[in-house]
XYZ file of C-alpha atoms in Angstrom:
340
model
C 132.032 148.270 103.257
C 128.612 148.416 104.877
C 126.799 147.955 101.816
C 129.126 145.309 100.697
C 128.053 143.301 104.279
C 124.216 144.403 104.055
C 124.226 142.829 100.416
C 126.301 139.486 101.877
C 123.520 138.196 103.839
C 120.897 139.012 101.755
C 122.748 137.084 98.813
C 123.114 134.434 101.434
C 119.867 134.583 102.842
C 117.986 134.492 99.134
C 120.528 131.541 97.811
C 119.197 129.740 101.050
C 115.662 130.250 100.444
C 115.985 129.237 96.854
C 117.452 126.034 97.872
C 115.166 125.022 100.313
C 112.242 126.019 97.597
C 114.062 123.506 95.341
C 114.402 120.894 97.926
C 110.098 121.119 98.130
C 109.715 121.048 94.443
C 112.328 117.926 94.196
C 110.993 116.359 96.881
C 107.028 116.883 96.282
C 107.281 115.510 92.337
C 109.625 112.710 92.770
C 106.982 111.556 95.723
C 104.427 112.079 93.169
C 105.942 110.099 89.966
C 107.233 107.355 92.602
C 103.905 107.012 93.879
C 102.542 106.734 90.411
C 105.005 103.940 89.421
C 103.964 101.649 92.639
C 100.633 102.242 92.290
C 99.751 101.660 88.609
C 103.112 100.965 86.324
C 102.590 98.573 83.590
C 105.997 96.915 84.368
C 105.273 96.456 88.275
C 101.546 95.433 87.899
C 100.972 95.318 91.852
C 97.267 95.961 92.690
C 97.425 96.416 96.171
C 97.192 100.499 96.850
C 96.384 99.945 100.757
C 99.696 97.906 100.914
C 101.612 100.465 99.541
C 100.113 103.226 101.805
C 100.143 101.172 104.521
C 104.370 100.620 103.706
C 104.916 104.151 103.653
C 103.264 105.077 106.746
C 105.130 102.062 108.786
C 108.325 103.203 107.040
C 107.540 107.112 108.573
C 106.495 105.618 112.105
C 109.617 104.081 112.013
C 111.836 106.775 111.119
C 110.312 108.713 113.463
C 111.302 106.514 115.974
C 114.523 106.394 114.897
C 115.611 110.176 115.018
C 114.317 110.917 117.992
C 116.000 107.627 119.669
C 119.167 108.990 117.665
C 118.762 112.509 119.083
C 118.235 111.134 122.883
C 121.762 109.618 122.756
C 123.522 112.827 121.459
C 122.479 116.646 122.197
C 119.311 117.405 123.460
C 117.401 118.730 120.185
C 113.706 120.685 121.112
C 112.137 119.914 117.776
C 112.926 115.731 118.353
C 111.210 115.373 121.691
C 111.054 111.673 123.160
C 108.757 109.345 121.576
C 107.021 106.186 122.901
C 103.492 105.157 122.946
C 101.112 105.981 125.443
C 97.817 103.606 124.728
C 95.743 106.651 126.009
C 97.390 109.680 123.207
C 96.956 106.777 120.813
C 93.295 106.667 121.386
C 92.574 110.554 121.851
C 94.625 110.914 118.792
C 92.193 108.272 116.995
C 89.548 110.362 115.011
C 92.483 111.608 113.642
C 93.973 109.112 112.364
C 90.982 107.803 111.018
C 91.016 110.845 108.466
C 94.693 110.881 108.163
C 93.803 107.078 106.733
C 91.003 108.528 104.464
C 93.315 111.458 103.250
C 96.423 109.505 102.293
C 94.241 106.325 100.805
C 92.075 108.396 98.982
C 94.986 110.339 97.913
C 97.172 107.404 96.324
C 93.958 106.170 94.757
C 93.072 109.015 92.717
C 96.999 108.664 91.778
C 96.637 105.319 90.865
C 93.298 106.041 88.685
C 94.091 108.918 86.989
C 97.370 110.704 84.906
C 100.263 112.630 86.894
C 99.342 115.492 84.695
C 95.619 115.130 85.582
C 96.096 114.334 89.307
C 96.435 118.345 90.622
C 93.079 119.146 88.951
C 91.528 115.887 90.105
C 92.042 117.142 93.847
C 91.594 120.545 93.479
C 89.004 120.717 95.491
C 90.611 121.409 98.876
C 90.442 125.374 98.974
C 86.404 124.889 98.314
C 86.297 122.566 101.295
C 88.185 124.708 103.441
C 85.755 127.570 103.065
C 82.761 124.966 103.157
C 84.015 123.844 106.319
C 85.462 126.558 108.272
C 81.714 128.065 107.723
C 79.678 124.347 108.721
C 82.017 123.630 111.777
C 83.547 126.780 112.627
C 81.205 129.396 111.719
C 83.790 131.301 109.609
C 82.889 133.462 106.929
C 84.390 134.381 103.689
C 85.213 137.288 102.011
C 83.524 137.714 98.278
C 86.742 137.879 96.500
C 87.870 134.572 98.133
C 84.442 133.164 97.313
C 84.760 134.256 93.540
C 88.206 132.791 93.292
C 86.619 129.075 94.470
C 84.200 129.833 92.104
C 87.025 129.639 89.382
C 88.901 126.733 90.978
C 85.192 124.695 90.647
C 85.142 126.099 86.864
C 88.663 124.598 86.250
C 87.939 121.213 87.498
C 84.747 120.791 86.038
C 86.377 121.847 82.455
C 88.704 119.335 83.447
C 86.730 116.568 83.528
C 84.826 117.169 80.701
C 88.271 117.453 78.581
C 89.024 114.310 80.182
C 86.028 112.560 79.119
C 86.582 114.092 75.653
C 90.217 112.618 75.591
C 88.610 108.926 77.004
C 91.023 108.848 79.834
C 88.371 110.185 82.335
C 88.120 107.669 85.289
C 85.312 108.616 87.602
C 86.960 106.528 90.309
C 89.716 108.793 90.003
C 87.589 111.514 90.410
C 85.896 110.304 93.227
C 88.574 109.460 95.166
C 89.947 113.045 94.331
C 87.588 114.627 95.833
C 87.120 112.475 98.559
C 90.697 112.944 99.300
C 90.169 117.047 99.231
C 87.590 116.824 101.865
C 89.736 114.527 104.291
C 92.641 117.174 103.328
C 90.394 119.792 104.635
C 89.423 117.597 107.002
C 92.718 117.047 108.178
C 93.591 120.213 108.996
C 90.524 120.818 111.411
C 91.048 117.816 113.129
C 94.706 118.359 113.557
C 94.256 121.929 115.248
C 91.945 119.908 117.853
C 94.116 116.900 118.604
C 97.650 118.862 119.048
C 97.153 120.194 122.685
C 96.874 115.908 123.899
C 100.561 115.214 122.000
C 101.976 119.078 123.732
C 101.152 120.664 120.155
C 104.104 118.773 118.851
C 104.048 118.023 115.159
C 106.574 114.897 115.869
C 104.442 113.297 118.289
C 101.512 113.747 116.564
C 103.227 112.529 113.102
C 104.088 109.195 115.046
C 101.101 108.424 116.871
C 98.880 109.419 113.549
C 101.269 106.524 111.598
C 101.391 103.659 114.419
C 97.462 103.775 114.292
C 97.447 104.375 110.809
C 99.563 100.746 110.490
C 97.070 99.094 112.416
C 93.667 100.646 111.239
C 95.047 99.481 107.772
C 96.072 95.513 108.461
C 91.683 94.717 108.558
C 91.657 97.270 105.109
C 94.253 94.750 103.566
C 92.485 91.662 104.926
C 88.635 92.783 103.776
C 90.203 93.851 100.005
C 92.348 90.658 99.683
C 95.656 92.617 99.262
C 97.397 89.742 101.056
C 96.480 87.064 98.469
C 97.354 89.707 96.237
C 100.880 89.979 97.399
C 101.333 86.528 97.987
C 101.009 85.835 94.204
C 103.433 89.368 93.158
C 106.421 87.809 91.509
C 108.242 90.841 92.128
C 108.113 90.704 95.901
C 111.814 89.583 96.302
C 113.283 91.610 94.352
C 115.803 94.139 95.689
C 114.635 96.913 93.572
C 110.828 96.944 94.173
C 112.071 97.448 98.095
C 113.930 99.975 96.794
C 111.444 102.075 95.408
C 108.930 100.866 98.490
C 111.693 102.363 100.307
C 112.404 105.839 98.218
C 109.163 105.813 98.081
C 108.591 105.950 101.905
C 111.429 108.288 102.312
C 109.843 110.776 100.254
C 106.550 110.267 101.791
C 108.185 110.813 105.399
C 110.565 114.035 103.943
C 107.748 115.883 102.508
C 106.313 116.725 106.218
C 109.842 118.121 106.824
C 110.710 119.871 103.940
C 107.595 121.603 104.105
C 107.315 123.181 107.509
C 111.053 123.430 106.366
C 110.368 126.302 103.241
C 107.092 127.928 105.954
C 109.887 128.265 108.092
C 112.418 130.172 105.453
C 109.613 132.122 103.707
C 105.960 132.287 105.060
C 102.844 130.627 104.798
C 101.721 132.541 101.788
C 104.617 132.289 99.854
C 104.314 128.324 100.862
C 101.086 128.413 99.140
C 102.228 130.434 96.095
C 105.514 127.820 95.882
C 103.003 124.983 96.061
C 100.942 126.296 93.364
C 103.747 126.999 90.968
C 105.205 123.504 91.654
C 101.782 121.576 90.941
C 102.153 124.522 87.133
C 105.738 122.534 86.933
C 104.138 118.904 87.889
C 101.272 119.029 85.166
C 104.100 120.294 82.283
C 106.827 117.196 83.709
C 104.173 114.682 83.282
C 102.615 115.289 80.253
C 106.539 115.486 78.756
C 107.443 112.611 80.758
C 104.532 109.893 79.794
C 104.366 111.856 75.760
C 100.860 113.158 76.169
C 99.012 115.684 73.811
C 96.314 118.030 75.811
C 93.733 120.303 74.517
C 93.256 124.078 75.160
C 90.767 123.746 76.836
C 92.886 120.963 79.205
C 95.257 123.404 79.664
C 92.883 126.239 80.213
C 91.497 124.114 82.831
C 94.814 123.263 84.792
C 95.921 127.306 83.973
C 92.074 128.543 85.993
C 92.790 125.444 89.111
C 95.933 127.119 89.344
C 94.821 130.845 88.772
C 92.016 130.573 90.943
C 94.093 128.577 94.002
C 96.639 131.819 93.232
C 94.148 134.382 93.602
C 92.448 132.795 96.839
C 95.765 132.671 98.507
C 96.545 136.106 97.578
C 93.067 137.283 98.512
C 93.583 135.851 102.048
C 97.097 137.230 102.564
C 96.018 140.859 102.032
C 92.880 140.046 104.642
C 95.055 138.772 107.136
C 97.816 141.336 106.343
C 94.920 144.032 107.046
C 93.800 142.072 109.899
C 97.384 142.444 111.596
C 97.340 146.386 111.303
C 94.019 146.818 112.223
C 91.688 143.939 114.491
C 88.854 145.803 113.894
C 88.538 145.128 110.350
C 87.981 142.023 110.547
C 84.651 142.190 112.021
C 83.230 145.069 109.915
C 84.718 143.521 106.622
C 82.898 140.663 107.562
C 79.700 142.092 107.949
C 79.813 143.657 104.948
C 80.928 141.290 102.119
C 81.138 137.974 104.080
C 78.331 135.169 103.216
């Protein structure tokens, strides 16, 4: 009987992990493949990317809102505290926001310029600038093995491009804007860690504040690029089902945030990683079913050493920090010894 109830909850505990694993992967690809039909579908033909960002971040402000307004009228929940907008958090929050703006633009245009299947490789960049950075602005070195697995992540991506180019779909805006959007990624991440203690280190508050100024930063973007005389002339702008999708779309956008921290929560930050990684494996081998593609083998060589490399990094720094945990004074010794 006692091994019948130890083996209960750990059936019970793995069927919950696997289905909040599976609620990431669902939720992370259909964002991706709904951002790719607003942003360049042949049937849609709507040229205004900062319109669609700009939607999506309104539609999470909003929603926001919303909960927490829902959650102040019922039980008092911790993780929903109350929202409104303080003028003064809005500014401090500011630099922020202003590479939250450059990470999500720069993200949906390398979507729009390039292939689903192509888009993981195209910002793969984002472990390379995390080293780069945490060295430049935080003085934080890295270990050798780390350093030789971004060494194969740079190898990956710049086999992909050159299979790219030999398939004539390369777009070097594409590119550009994918690795613009893996330094505001990195970016992103710094900045957040420095902002968080002016919203009480909550996620929420930050979340909303980051997509009210996000909405207005974005209404001069839309002006300078003409997106408003593009939208004017869209035929499809009263149509019930583009809202839709501007509306799934937005969804998505908002329930990734959650569903993340969501499977961090359930397993850990390394097995996050390792989930992300395999889902991006599944992403690449969807699209190029999906849109009927044929790749090289040296494309998929070049997706299989992003994805190996990205793999191996994570793993590296799990055993550091692992080792770190048992014993502190590694970590300074280690450091001195293989860290550049």
């Amino acid at each position: 009987e006692g091994g019948e109830g130890r083996r209960a909850p750990f059936l019970l505990r793995a069927l919950r992990i696997a289905l909040v694993v599976c609620l990431y992967w669902f939720t992370s690809i259909a964002m991706v493949f709904l951002n790719k039909y607003l942003l360049d579908s042949p049937s849609l033909r709507l040229d205004a990317p900062i319109f669609v960002t700009f939607f999506q971040c309104a539609l999470t402000a909003a929603l926001c809102l919303g909960l927490s307004l829902g959650a102040a009228c019922g039980p008092p929940c911790p993780g929903l505290p109350a929202l409104r907008l303080d003028p003064k958090v809005s500014r401090s929050v500011l630099p922020l926001s202003a590479v939250f703006i450059g990470m999500v633009t720069s993200n949906n245009l390398c979507l729009k310029y390039v292939g689903v299947a192509f888009y993981n490789v195209g910002r793969s960049l984002t472990t390379v600038f995390n080293v780069l950075l945490s060295y430049l602005l935080l003085k934080q070195t890295t270990s050798l093995y780390a350093l030789l697995a971004c060494g194969v992540i740079i190898g990956g991506f710049w086999l992909g491009v050159d299979q790219e180019g030999a398939e004539g779909t390369l777009s070097w805006t594409g590119i550009f804007f994918g690795i613009l959007a893996s330094l505001c990624v990195s970016l992103n991440a710094i900045y957040t860690k420095k902002v968080l203690p002016v919203v009480d280190g909550s996620i929420w508050r930050l979340t909303f504040y980051n997509n009210v100024n996000a909405c207005v930063l974005f209404f001069p973007l839309m002006m300078l690029l003409g997106e408003f005389r593009t939208l004017y002339h869209f035929d499809k702008l009263g149509n019930p089902s583009f809202w839709g999708m501007m509306t799934l779309g937005g969804v998505f956008g908002f329930a990734i945030g959650y569903v993340t921290g969501l499977q961090i929560k359930f397993t850990s930050p390394l097995t996050h990683n390792v989930s992300g990684t395999a889902k991006a494996c599944a992403q690449t081998v969807l699209a190029v079913i999906y849109f009927e593609e044929t790749k090289s083998f040296l494309w998929w060589t070049s997706n299989l050493m992003v994805l190996g490399g990205s793999f191996a990094y994570t793993w590296v720094k799990g055993l550091e920090m692992r080792k770190v945990q048992e014993d502190p004074t590694v970590k300074s010794s280690e450091r001195s010894e293989t860290g550049v």
